[in-house]
XYZ file of C-alpha atoms in Angstrom:
754
model
C 12.966 -14.931 10.906
C 13.919 -11.069 11.961
C 16.598 -10.658 9.155
C 16.272 -11.103 5.527
C 17.741 -14.214 4.711
C 21.559 -14.428 4.089
C 22.877 -14.139 0.630
C 26.342 -14.074 -1.027
C 28.247 -12.286 -3.765
C 29.356 -14.764 -6.683
C 32.160 -14.671 -9.259
C 31.421 -16.800 -12.367
C 34.790 -16.279 -15.211
C 35.697 -18.156 -17.819
C 36.011 -18.154 -22.113
C 33.665 -17.217 -24.048
C 33.233 -20.123 -25.325
C 31.471 -21.425 -22.524
C 29.652 -18.700 -21.895
C 26.178 -19.325 -23.943
C 25.679 -23.066 -21.723
C 26.923 -20.981 -18.624
C 24.272 -18.706 -19.200
C 21.459 -21.175 -20.025
C 22.173 -23.341 -16.791
C 22.153 -20.204 -14.392
C 18.942 -19.470 -16.523
C 17.463 -22.995 -15.634
C 18.343 -22.490 -11.722
C 16.679 -19.236 -11.125
C 18.924 -18.607 -7.936
C 21.013 -16.055 -8.875
C 20.094 -11.971 -8.976
C 23.290 -10.689 -11.394
C 24.813 -7.374 -11.282
C 25.418 -5.150 -13.258
C 29.287 -4.309 -14.922
C 29.620 -0.931 -15.045
C 32.222 -0.488 -17.632
C 34.633 0.690 -14.897
C 37.235 -1.691 -15.605
C 40.212 -1.729 -17.767
C 40.531 -3.794 -20.836
C 36.724 -4.733 -20.275
C 33.384 -3.389 -21.697
C 30.093 -4.911 -21.363
C 29.490 -7.892 -23.585
C 26.958 -8.055 -26.844
C 24.068 -10.087 -27.453
C 24.027 -13.701 -28.355
C 22.131 -15.493 -30.682
C 19.381 -14.156 -32.635
C 18.616 -11.323 -29.883
C 16.922 -9.097 -32.434
C 15.353 -11.101 -34.004
C 13.304 -13.150 -31.000
C 12.720 -9.788 -29.261
C 10.406 -8.811 -32.504
C 9.047 -12.189 -32.400
C 8.117 -11.856 -28.902
C 6.277 -8.373 -29.073
C 4.280 -9.441 -31.740
C 3.066 -12.556 -29.598
C 2.362 -10.399 -26.887
C 0.264 -8.109 -29.072
C -1.459 -10.667 -30.102
C -2.366 -12.303 -26.973
C -3.304 -8.972 -26.193
C -5.635 -8.724 -28.839
C -7.068 -11.919 -28.076
C -7.604 -11.223 -24.136
C -5.614 -14.281 -23.633
C -3.976 -14.275 -19.877
C -1.520 -17.427 -18.731
C -3.599 -19.470 -16.923
C -6.487 -20.049 -19.187
C -4.479 -22.556 -21.137
C -0.961 -24.815 -20.028
C 1.710 -23.628 -22.750
C 2.577 -25.669 -25.864
C 5.867 -26.489 -26.737
C 6.883 -25.337 -30.248
C 7.580 -27.828 -32.316
C 9.184 -27.420 -36.296
C 7.796 -24.831 -38.095
C 6.658 -22.208 -35.774
C 7.634 -19.707 -36.419
C 5.706 -20.062 -40.040
C 2.269 -20.788 -37.617
C 3.452 -17.309 -35.876
C 3.021 -15.769 -38.945
C -0.294 -16.990 -40.233
C -1.726 -16.291 -37.260
C -0.622 -12.664 -37.018
C -2.120 -12.245 -40.391
C -5.078 -14.044 -39.915
C -5.605 -12.138 -36.583
C -4.413 -8.796 -37.464
C -6.951 -8.716 -40.861
C -10.055 -9.552 -38.280
C -9.091 -7.060 -35.631
C -8.154 -4.380 -38.644
C -11.637 -5.483 -39.688
C -13.385 -4.822 -36.271
C -11.834 -1.619 -36.327
C -13.564 -0.448 -39.076
C -16.907 -2.035 -38.274
C -16.620 0.127 -35.084
C -15.622 3.292 -36.582
C -18.657 2.527 -39.148
C -21.119 2.240 -36.006
C -19.708 5.065 -33.920
C -20.769 6.803 -36.980
C -23.917 5.403 -37.639
C -24.974 6.448 -33.404
C -23.735 9.411 -34.031
C -26.523 10.385 -37.390
C -29.191 8.673 -35.057
C -28.431 10.615 -32.165
C -28.018 13.439 -34.706
C -31.362 12.770 -36.320
C -33.688 12.271 -33.413
C -35.014 16.223 -33.238
C -36.018 16.167 -36.668
C -38.217 12.525 -35.024
C -39.968 14.676 -32.764
C -40.480 17.904 -35.497
C -42.647 15.295 -37.217
C -41.535 16.627 -40.506
C -40.132 14.853 -43.556
C -36.172 16.196 -43.968
C -36.839 17.735 -47.753
C -39.146 20.463 -46.454
C -36.697 21.569 -44.301
C -34.080 23.247 -47.099
C -33.899 23.626 -50.685
C -35.308 27.147 -49.954
C -33.675 30.647 -51.964
C -36.495 33.058 -50.014
C -36.354 31.558 -46.507
C -34.170 30.251 -43.706
C -34.821 27.207 -41.779
C -33.221 26.489 -38.323
C -33.905 23.494 -36.049
C -32.655 23.314 -32.559
C -33.506 22.591 -29.402
C -34.687 26.148 -26.780
C -37.500 28.312 -25.234
C -39.806 28.609 -28.034
C -41.071 32.149 -25.848
C -37.975 33.677 -25.718
C -37.255 32.482 -29.740
C -40.117 34.359 -30.712
C -39.753 37.215 -28.477
C -36.158 37.350 -29.874
C -37.513 37.346 -33.918
C -40.607 39.772 -32.923
C -38.318 42.241 -31.734
C -36.127 42.010 -34.635
C -35.101 44.298 -37.118
C -33.576 41.399 -39.493
C -36.494 39.252 -39.904
C -39.531 40.149 -42.037
C -41.756 37.284 -41.225
C -41.511 33.700 -39.883
C -43.006 30.537 -38.696
C -42.268 28.217 -35.797
C -43.059 24.704 -35.615
C -42.831 22.441 -31.892
C -42.098 19.005 -31.137
C -41.259 17.962 -27.914
C -38.013 20.511 -27.296
C -37.643 20.614 -30.318
C -38.100 23.916 -32.743
C -38.342 25.026 -36.392
C -38.185 28.729 -37.602
C -39.474 29.365 -41.577
C -38.148 33.148 -41.432
C -37.753 35.334 -44.300
C -35.169 38.267 -43.930
C -36.024 41.681 -44.094
C -35.304 42.925 -47.830
C -32.175 44.885 -46.107
C -30.709 41.626 -44.085
C -28.381 38.973 -44.643
C -28.218 34.909 -44.873
C -27.311 34.957 -41.260
C -29.887 36.945 -40.144
C -31.573 34.676 -37.943
C -28.703 33.979 -36.136
C -28.219 37.374 -35.505
C -32.038 37.841 -33.929
C -31.377 35.230 -31.948
C -27.730 36.105 -30.128
C -28.302 36.509 -26.179
C -30.868 33.460 -26.733
C -30.076 29.701 -25.699
C -30.525 27.778 -28.671
C -28.439 24.698 -29.438
C -29.045 24.399 -33.659
C -28.929 21.080 -35.459
C -27.055 20.259 -38.457
C -30.608 18.974 -41.028
C -29.407 15.727 -42.744
C -28.930 15.174 -46.231
C -31.528 12.613 -47.594
C -35.254 12.887 -48.895
C -36.392 10.319 -46.468
C -38.283 11.057 -43.872
C -36.839 10.907 -40.040
C -38.530 7.542 -39.212
C -37.220 5.924 -42.372
C -33.612 7.368 -42.291
C -33.614 5.704 -38.716
C -35.200 2.467 -39.821
C -32.041 2.548 -42.512
C -29.450 3.205 -40.329
C -30.909 1.304 -37.680
C -30.663 -1.835 -39.937
C -27.679 -0.652 -40.909
C -26.116 -0.670 -37.490
C -27.486 -4.420 -36.724
C -25.805 -5.829 -39.734
C -22.793 -4.368 -38.726
C -23.290 -5.353 -35.096
C -23.747 -9.013 -36.446
C -20.625 -9.219 -38.567
C -18.714 -7.937 -34.765
C -19.837 -10.926 -33.370
C -19.045 -13.370 -36.271
C -14.953 -11.797 -35.692
C -15.325 -11.996 -32.090
C -15.998 -15.578 -32.213
C -13.666 -15.952 -35.245
C -11.325 -14.398 -32.466
C -12.300 -16.651 -30.193
C -11.828 -19.609 -32.095
C -8.491 -18.978 -32.781
C -8.223 -18.253 -28.797
C -9.124 -21.514 -27.938
C -7.184 -23.462 -31.042
C -4.142 -21.714 -30.444
C -3.611 -19.935 -27.294
C -1.541 -23.107 -26.455
C 0.857 -22.295 -28.554
C 0.814 -18.502 -28.401
C 2.011 -19.273 -24.666
C 4.253 -21.605 -25.433
C 6.057 -19.089 -28.321
C 5.772 -16.505 -25.309
C 7.311 -18.923 -22.379
C 10.246 -19.561 -24.856
C 10.707 -16.845 -26.453
C 11.038 -14.657 -23.734
C 14.063 -17.590 -22.030
C 15.768 -17.013 -25.490
C 15.792 -13.194 -25.212
C 16.736 -13.381 -21.636
C 19.704 -15.128 -22.440
C 20.257 -13.791 -25.544
C 20.658 -10.039 -23.809
C 22.514 -11.427 -20.304
C 25.871 -10.424 -21.630
C 24.995 -7.056 -21.473
C 25.184 -7.122 -17.904
C 28.462 -8.897 -17.831
C 32.000 -7.583 -17.819
C 33.785 -8.999 -21.208
C 36.897 -8.921 -23.386
C 37.735 -10.664 -26.618
C 37.815 -14.144 -25.307
C 36.989 -14.509 -21.857
C 33.995 -12.700 -19.522
C 33.501 -12.140 -15.568
C 29.835 -12.361 -13.745
C 29.250 -11.712 -10.203
C 25.517 -12.160 -8.896
C 23.850 -12.487 -5.845
C 22.318 -15.461 -4.439
C 21.030 -17.375 -0.789
C 23.510 -18.507 0.800
C 22.902 -21.986 1.167
C 21.991 -22.382 -2.491
C 25.724 -21.997 -3.191
C 27.299 -25.419 -3.501
C 23.950 -26.387 -6.081
C 25.230 -23.615 -8.184
C 28.339 -24.400 -8.193
C 27.494 -28.668 -9.260
C 25.368 -27.578 -11.935
C 28.162 -24.745 -13.826
C 30.662 -28.213 -13.371
C 28.214 -30.181 -15.025
C 27.596 -28.457 -17.398
C 30.831 -27.119 -18.467
C 33.815 -28.971 -15.871
C 36.525 -27.170 -15.317
C 36.460 -24.542 -17.905
C 35.094 -21.721 -15.069
C 36.482 -20.154 -12.296
C 33.625 -20.391 -9.778
C 34.076 -18.538 -6.271
C 31.792 -17.192 -3.665
C 33.508 -13.718 -3.012
C 31.928 -12.639 0.469
C 29.044 -13.832 2.871
C 28.883 -10.580 4.723
C 26.281 -7.961 6.901
C 26.427 -5.201 5.342
C 26.203 -1.394 6.487
C 23.307 1.306 5.537
C 25.831 1.999 1.971
C 25.495 -0.985 1.381
C 29.332 -1.964 2.116
C 30.475 -5.118 4.190
C 31.348 -4.562 7.597
C 32.569 -7.840 8.461
C 33.422 -9.655 5.743
C 34.368 -13.580 6.049
C 36.974 -14.342 4.569
C 34.955 -17.704 2.154
C 37.292 -20.735 1.383
C 35.633 -24.278 -0.186
C 38.492 -26.534 0.771
C 41.931 -24.302 1.449
C 42.705 -22.952 5.142
C 40.880 -19.430 5.347
C 39.758 -17.087 8.621
C 37.314 -13.675 9.523
C 38.721 -10.855 7.311
C 38.119 -7.866 8.672
C 37.723 -5.195 6.305
C 36.698 -1.528 6.600
C 34.276 0.148 4.292
C 37.380 2.260 2.517
C 39.078 -0.462 2.170
C 36.006 -2.317 0.168
C 35.790 0.380 -2.221
C 39.524 0.462 -3.073
C 39.569 -3.007 -3.361
C 35.994 -2.604 -5.791
C 37.521 -0.758 -8.006
C 41.167 -2.941 -9.222
C 41.633 -3.367 -12.205
C 41.258 -7.030 -14.383
C 44.071 -8.023 -15.799
C 43.849 -7.989 -19.590
C 43.564 -11.476 -20.759
C 40.018 -11.922 -18.598
C 41.958 -15.152 -17.295
C 42.620 -13.532 -13.498
C 39.704 -10.894 -11.813
C 39.696 -8.729 -8.761
C 37.190 -11.668 -7.409
C 39.498 -14.330 -7.312
C 41.657 -12.764 -4.319
C 38.063 -12.818 -2.437
C 36.461 -9.433 -2.253
C 33.856 -8.073 -4.662
C 34.287 -6.446 -7.823
C 30.751 -5.265 -8.597
C 30.034 -3.111 -6.040
C 26.190 -3.203 -5.449
C 23.877 -3.385 -2.555
C 22.699 -7.291 -2.010
C 18.990 -7.705 -2.910
C 16.453 -9.024 -0.327
C 14.371 -11.827 0.458
C 12.096 -11.494 3.439
C 12.606 -15.161 5.372
C 9.176 -15.361 6.725
C 7.580 -18.216 8.258
C 4.277 -19.482 6.994
C 1.878 -17.519 9.038
C 3.874 -14.043 8.827
C 3.924 -14.333 5.048
C 1.012 -12.536 4.485
C 2.590 -9.847 6.730
C 4.739 -8.482 4.082
C 2.253 -7.070 2.215
C 1.951 -4.351 5.012
C 5.377 -4.399 5.462
C 6.162 -3.597 1.511
C 3.178 -0.529 1.485
C 6.173 1.202 2.819
C 8.878 -0.561 1.592
C 10.962 -3.939 1.601
C 13.708 -3.880 4.091
C 16.959 -2.874 3.321
C 20.006 -6.171 3.732
C 21.228 -3.943 6.652
C 17.780 -3.700 8.746
C 15.815 -6.343 11.073
C 12.667 -7.842 9.202
C 9.377 -6.471 11.790
C 6.770 -8.920 9.753
C 6.608 -11.620 12.405
C 6.181 -8.011 15.193
C 3.632 -7.342 12.899
C 2.240 -10.817 12.918
C 1.749 -10.735 17.029
C 0.895 -7.197 17.312
C -1.751 -5.613 14.037
C -4.447 -8.150 14.114
C -4.447 -8.328 19.161
C -4.219 -4.501 18.671
C -7.678 -5.087 16.042
C -8.773 -7.098 17.501
C -8.545 -5.397 21.356
C -10.241 -1.770 19.722
C -13.494 -3.943 18.052
C -13.787 -7.274 20.125
C -16.912 -8.337 18.764
C -17.725 -12.072 18.042
C -20.662 -11.144 15.127
C -17.703 -8.450 13.711
C -15.157 -11.195 13.969
C -16.519 -13.891 12.070
C -17.989 -11.441 9.092
C -14.267 -9.881 8.774
C -12.733 -13.589 9.205
C -15.623 -14.993 6.295
C -14.692 -11.924 4.185
C -11.209 -12.638 4.483
C -11.337 -16.375 3.687
C -13.293 -15.604 0.667
C -10.762 -13.014 -1.239
C -7.850 -15.564 0.013
C -9.591 -18.419 -1.105
C -10.922 -16.751 -4.506
C -8.469 -15.439 -6.035
C -4.941 -15.698 -7.385
C -3.180 -12.198 -7.156
C -1.098 -12.348 -4.119
C -2.538 -8.773 -3.273
C -5.900 -9.694 -2.614
C -4.707 -12.953 -0.769
C -2.308 -11.269 1.804
C -5.315 -8.977 2.745
C -7.600 -12.075 3.434
C -5.144 -13.641 5.378
C -4.585 -10.438 7.567
C -8.815 -10.279 7.649
C -8.862 -13.844 8.590
C -5.804 -12.661 11.494
C -7.942 -9.854 12.445
C -11.123 -11.318 12.223
C -9.779 -13.978 14.499
C -8.230 -12.050 16.781
C -11.431 -9.918 16.651
C -13.580 -13.481 17.679
C -11.043 -14.236 20.782
C -11.867 -10.492 22.136
C -15.940 -10.374 21.168
C -15.527 -13.700 23.510
C -13.784 -11.966 26.110
C -16.364 -8.971 26.228
C -18.810 -11.137 26.297
C -20.460 -8.813 23.093
C -21.833 -10.629 19.886
C -23.177 -7.236 17.365
C -22.917 -5.185 20.205
C -25.560 -7.201 22.593
C -23.887 -8.118 25.957
C -26.171 -11.799 25.399
C -22.682 -13.512 25.027
C -21.844 -12.574 28.500
C -24.673 -13.681 29.400
C -24.671 -17.341 28.139
C -20.620 -18.249 28.749
C -20.036 -15.545 32.026
C -23.421 -16.102 33.985
C -23.002 -11.477 32.928
C -19.974 -11.222 34.156
C -17.735 -11.280 31.628
C -13.528 -11.139 32.104
C -13.552 -7.759 30.149
C -16.136 -4.513 29.707
C -16.046 -2.043 27.209
C -16.626 0.490 29.976
C -19.793 2.171 27.837
C -22.012 2.495 30.815
C -22.168 4.373 34.011
C -21.465 0.944 36.119
C -18.633 -0.301 34.438
C -16.699 3.612 33.327
C -13.618 1.916 35.801
C -12.653 -0.125 32.452
C -12.639 2.447 30.140
C -10.042 4.094 32.290
C -8.351 0.961 32.425
C -8.402 1.348 28.699
C -5.894 3.860 28.661
C -3.795 2.466 31.089
C -3.159 -0.344 29.013
C -3.259 2.005 25.849
C 0.250 3.439 27.496
C 1.343 -0.038 28.737
C 1.158 -1.470 25.837
C 2.925 2.076 23.960
C 5.862 1.351 26.250
C 6.656 -2.251 25.430
C 5.876 -1.813 21.329
C 8.293 1.049 21.269
C 10.865 -0.777 23.640
C 10.544 -3.317 20.879
C 11.479 -0.844 18.019
C 14.221 1.021 20.349
C 15.602 -2.821 21.209
C 15.543 -2.979 16.756
C 17.510 -0.231 16.059
C 20.402 -0.963 18.843
C 20.637 -3.884 16.459
C 20.662 -2.139 13.300
C 22.975 1.058 14.685
C 25.143 -2.481 15.912
C 27.597 -1.997 12.766
C 27.796 1.651 13.470
C 29.402 0.627 16.866
C 28.138 0.292 21.152
C 28.191 3.739 21.571
C 26.314 5.240 18.302
C 23.817 2.234 19.056
C 22.935 3.963 22.613
C 23.002 6.941 21.295
C 20.623 6.992 18.787
C 18.256 4.262 20.473
C 19.666 3.281 23.898
C 19.261 6.937 25.100
C 15.637 7.326 23.781
C 14.701 4.438 25.205
C 16.154 4.988 28.639
C 14.924 8.597 28.947
C 11.077 6.905 27.848
C 11.459 4.542 30.688
C 12.504 6.531 32.497
C 9.756 9.622 32.090
C 6.923 7.049 32.448
C 8.368 5.064 35.695
C 8.337 8.435 37.459
C 5.128 8.997 35.772
C 3.188 5.434 37.144
C 5.232 6.613 40.410
C 3.505 8.323 43.600
C 5.373 11.219 43.569
C 3.320 14.498 42.914
C 0.388 12.021 42.976
C -2.380 14.798 43.322
C -1.136 16.127 39.863
C -1.620 12.616 37.811
C -5.156 11.022 37.046
C -6.406 8.552 39.561
C -7.215 5.858 37.417
C -3.171 5.505 36.645
C -3.124 4.102 40.456
C -6.037 2.486 40.776
C -7.296 0.249 37.789
C -5.064 -2.355 38.844
C -5.298 -1.164 42.825
C -7.543 -3.041 44.837
C -11.068 -2.761 46.263
C -14.321 -1.424 44.266
C -12.418 1.326 42.337
C -10.167 -1.295 40.739
C -11.215 -3.004 37.273
C -8.299 -5.770 37.837
C -7.529 -6.350 41.536
C -3.729 -6.749 40.968
C -2.243 -4.897 43.662
C -0.825 -2.033 41.369
C -1.160 1.187 43.273
C 1.987 2.678 41.255
C 5.631 2.693 41.718
C 6.551 3.753 45.359
C 7.998 7.563 45.533
C 11.381 6.123 46.171
C 11.010 4.598 43.560
C 9.925 7.440 41.012
C 12.923 10.197 42.639
C 15.690 7.274 42.482
C 14.750 5.287 39.636
C 12.941 7.210 37.378
C 14.141 10.696 37.277
C 17.808 9.591 36.987
C 17.365 7.007 34.547
C 15.094 9.876 32.419
C 18.604 12.264 33.219
C 20.551 9.936 31.717
C 18.771 9.128 28.923
C 18.150 13.072 28.353
C 22.011 13.727 28.305
C 23.371 11.842 26.607
C 20.430 11.551 23.801
C 21.164 15.420 23.630
C 24.826 14.478 23.032
C 24.478 12.517 20.077
C 21.902 15.230 18.830
C 25.421 17.331 19.430
C 27.787 15.091 17.178
C 25.041 15.298 14.505
C 24.535 19.222 14.390
C 26.547 20.981 16.432
C 25.796 23.013 19.014
C 22.213 23.340 17.403
C 21.570 19.500 18.455
C 20.995 21.021 22.164
C 18.085 23.081 21.042
C 16.960 20.067 18.488
C 17.416 17.493 21.352
C 14.867 19.454 23.929
C 12.810 20.109 21.443
C 12.370 16.323 20.626
C 12.868 14.862 24.167
C 9.315 15.308 24.456
C 8.143 13.078 21.960
C 8.967 10.031 24.179
C 5.320 12.143 26.009
C 3.366 12.236 22.662
C 4.353 9.045 20.915
C 2.840 7.118 23.518
C 0.170 9.076 24.003
C -0.098 8.228 20.474
C -1.633 4.679 22.031
C -3.920 5.780 23.825
C -6.373 6.063 20.748
C -6.875 2.053 21.590
C -8.435 3.360 23.844
C -10.474 6.174 21.925
C -11.617 3.489 18.910
C -13.039 1.005 21.782
C -14.948 3.364 23.459
C -16.037 4.531 19.422
C -16.993 1.517 17.853
C -19.172 0.691 20.995
C -21.131 3.853 20.781
C -21.752 3.257 17.746
C -22.969 -0.362 18.019
C -25.072 0.609 21.161
C -27.177 3.513 19.170
C -27.744 1.007 16.054
C -28.733 -1.540 19.052
C -31.247 0.554 20.946
C -32.948 2.342 17.964
C -34.122 -0.924 17.232
C -34.330 -2.826 20.632
C -34.400 -0.111 23.055
C -33.147 0.178 26.601
C -34.107 0.930 29.717
C -31.863 1.456 32.767
C -31.377 0.185 36.257
C -29.836 1.912 38.938
C -28.741 5.303 39.253
C -25.939 7.271 38.729
C -22.747 5.625 38.932
C -24.122 2.440 39.631
C -26.581 2.971 36.280
C -26.429 -0.612 34.281
C -28.138 -0.317 31.262
C -30.346 -2.929 28.451
C -31.674 -3.709 25.210
C -35.357 -4.559 25.450
C -34.806 -7.758 23.636
C -37.321 -10.219 25.132
C -39.406 -7.271 27.221
C -40.342 -3.379 25.551
C -38.343 -1.125 27.913
C -41.612 0.423 28.412
C -43.034 -2.784 30.147
C -39.655 -3.125 32.405
C -40.000 0.492 33.548
C -44.018 0.103 34.261
C -43.223 -3.645 36.010
C -40.655 -1.391 38.065
C -37.522 -3.997 38.555
C -35.360 -6.619 36.881
C -33.406 -9.090 38.576
C -34.336 -7.566 41.896
C -33.044 -3.912 41.115
C -35.588 -0.914 40.359
C -35.688 0.122 36.803
C -35.987 3.989 36.755
C -35.750 5.046 32.968
C -36.022 4.587 29.319
C -33.512 5.866 27.440
C -34.930 4.480 24.522
C -38.433 2.539 23.476
C -37.224 0.713 20.936
C -37.920 0.877 16.826
C -38.996 -2.476 18.180
C -42.024 -1.738 20.172
C -43.477 0.725 17.793
C -46.409 -1.503 16.369
C -45.536 -3.555 12.652
C -44.714 -0.725 10.349
C -41.532 0.699 13.066
C -40.334 -2.922 13.411
C -39.716 -2.713 9.645
C -38.308 0.272 9.597
C -35.917 -0.457 12.919
C -35.136 -3.921 11.021
C -33.683 -1.779 7.656
C -31.770 0.908 10.114
C -30.397 -2.389 12.594
C -28.708 -4.003 9.529
C -27.714 -0.775 7.958
C -26.274 0.179 10.923
C -23.862 -2.641 11.743
C -22.655 -2.952 7.850
C -21.664 0.775 8.905
C -20.157 0.001 11.803
C -18.591 -2.756 10.349
C -16.579 -1.215 7.321
C -15.746 2.047 9.588
C -14.564 -0.560 12.001
C -11.794 -1.570 9.312
C -11.327 2.461 8.710
C -11.158 3.138 12.231
C -8.917 0.219 14.627
C -7.262 -0.777 10.556
C -6.431 2.595 10.190
C -4.933 3.234 13.374
C -3.178 0.268 13.777
C -1.642 0.657 10.758
C 0.008 4.068 11.893
C 0.731 2.746 15.386
C 2.150 0.230 13.630
C 4.375 2.807 11.000
C 4.234 6.050 12.196
C 5.427 5.110 16.293
C 6.808 1.748 15.615
C 8.415 1.383 12.834
C 10.161 5.188 13.000
C 12.391 3.866 15.838
C 14.320 1.792 13.703
C 12.758 1.078 10.102
C 13.979 2.942 6.725
C 13.590 0.598 4.437
C 14.748 0.421 0.551
C 16.068 -2.877 0.240
C 16.638 -4.191 -3.541
C 13.656 -7.336 -4.832
C 15.439 -10.342 -5.399
C 14.824 -10.939 -8.849
C 16.531 -13.626 -9.862
C 17.919 -14.445 -13.452
C 15.524 -16.921 -14.622
C 13.251 -17.521 -11.441
C 11.063 -15.559 -9.670
C 10.802 -13.077 -6.292
C 10.569 -16.231 -4.154
C 9.610 -13.802 -1.655
C 6.462 -12.176 -3.302
C 4.949 -15.426 -3.173
C 2.286 -16.189 -0.227
């Protein structure tokens, strides 16, 4: 669907006595996105939480904290219904888990300290000197650290603060025993080593040897790790035994808290309440039936509006909704809606402004994207920008129809397409997250089109064997890399331009439809004038007027004769068409576009419009990146295959064909002299495959790695360029986004399920 699902604003009015039942019923239905009361009505205030809201919230926080400690997720167990005495059971579980978690924290802290001690003793173990020999002296100082022995000894030799010294080494560790000069102080060694890069280690306070000291630490470490394993095993047992209970408690407490806090969104008096919200129009009767079954005639339920909305979220065409009585369409202006929306409600709460059929809590309707199944994954690409507003067309279907086609057209290789499809299917089938599954589905579509165009190009992993098998060497499409097929490369430039014109025209049409609420004139000035200017300019460019200054491929690619890639007979529009149709259309579009800019910016709009008019060239030319990617990816795959198989050339100049040495070495073909009756003129590269076993092994590595690189770059080039054309060129013509998420009370966002 090009429009988001139609939404209706509903109002529910009743006495405070039935409010809990109403809340519970609406929550169970999961249909209504509640509107927030802003406190603007006289005698009405936001409601207060009902029931045990604070107590339930505290318990919910406790349950979620316990689930986090146990690393428990909702898909690991089936929630279990709560039974009598569940609160006592929850407290017992909390006490048990917290004790284990606290003990685990203590053990981890001690383990960290032990690891630090083990790391600290390692340098002394390298020295091989008992620790008790490195401390306890009165007349000499002992220093242990890491640094250059030569630099240390040089510094000590030249220092006046050291009378005598001795050094010991082990690995990179240096121990210094030094006697300070008679007039020296206790820091004499440190002062002598100023300027020397030397990392000092603190000497552990123990009488043990380094080996025994480390042995005791390691023993304690193993004991603590064993205790951690026991704690983890006990927590795992709790997770298995109590997981369903905790998930059930979270589920029930979540519902209880949501229902208890719902009145915060209502307008209430001492005796009555008013609740408003949005729901899909088709679900209104279901809501009414459920509420009537729950509370009978104690409520006034009213569908306020079914409307189209402008950019600010106000109705532009409000339908008077009458279920059973007379009524008809009522045209309401934006200003009238704002005035009605602020009407005071009667102090007794029995009647609201909603009873007259107008919205009282003014808010923009939330959005449910109503797309067919195959298009659902592409909503993810749309939401990378933002979801559409309720008043906008939803371009998801256009993304489905264009993005995979652009992608496949640019890459066009059966082998790559198969791998993309396999990768996409793996993501789609192996993961539960909607985002990952959407990416997988998009990958399947992109891979499918890559395979389709790969068959039409006759290529598999850059090799042309598919064209030989299926099309006897003449596939319908050629990428245009070889000199003999250069005309196809030029043709893709023209095709890229035509694709851009079609794509952008659809964008302008969408923009025109979106802006119709502002009137046909404004819609034309904002969109139609630009489309007219663009079409007029390109009709002239594609005409034979001033043919000599325009690229020849515009008139030859689809013309006739040997220069045509496809003989469609199109050699450009006639000169008269360019002069009598193209230029007038462009002129009308330019004048009306500038007039629209003047309406926005005054006289400055003449300059702005004149400068922006060049966009009709730049926007279309942006689509030339399609042809650029076709040639770039074809060139990369060609180089990878050339390095492995080698390439020999048949023919010369513009008639030259390049052939891979898949069955015969290129040098052998050159010596043979002919290929299917055509002269082999040169060897472009001999190929690692034909250079002996060692070169062949290297070639296999290059072949596999090279195609992996091309495969990945296909995502970053074809994928990103395709997305850019959608986001920057296409969406810029009509799409702003910023729609509100549909979050029904007690339900889930239905349009986020893929």
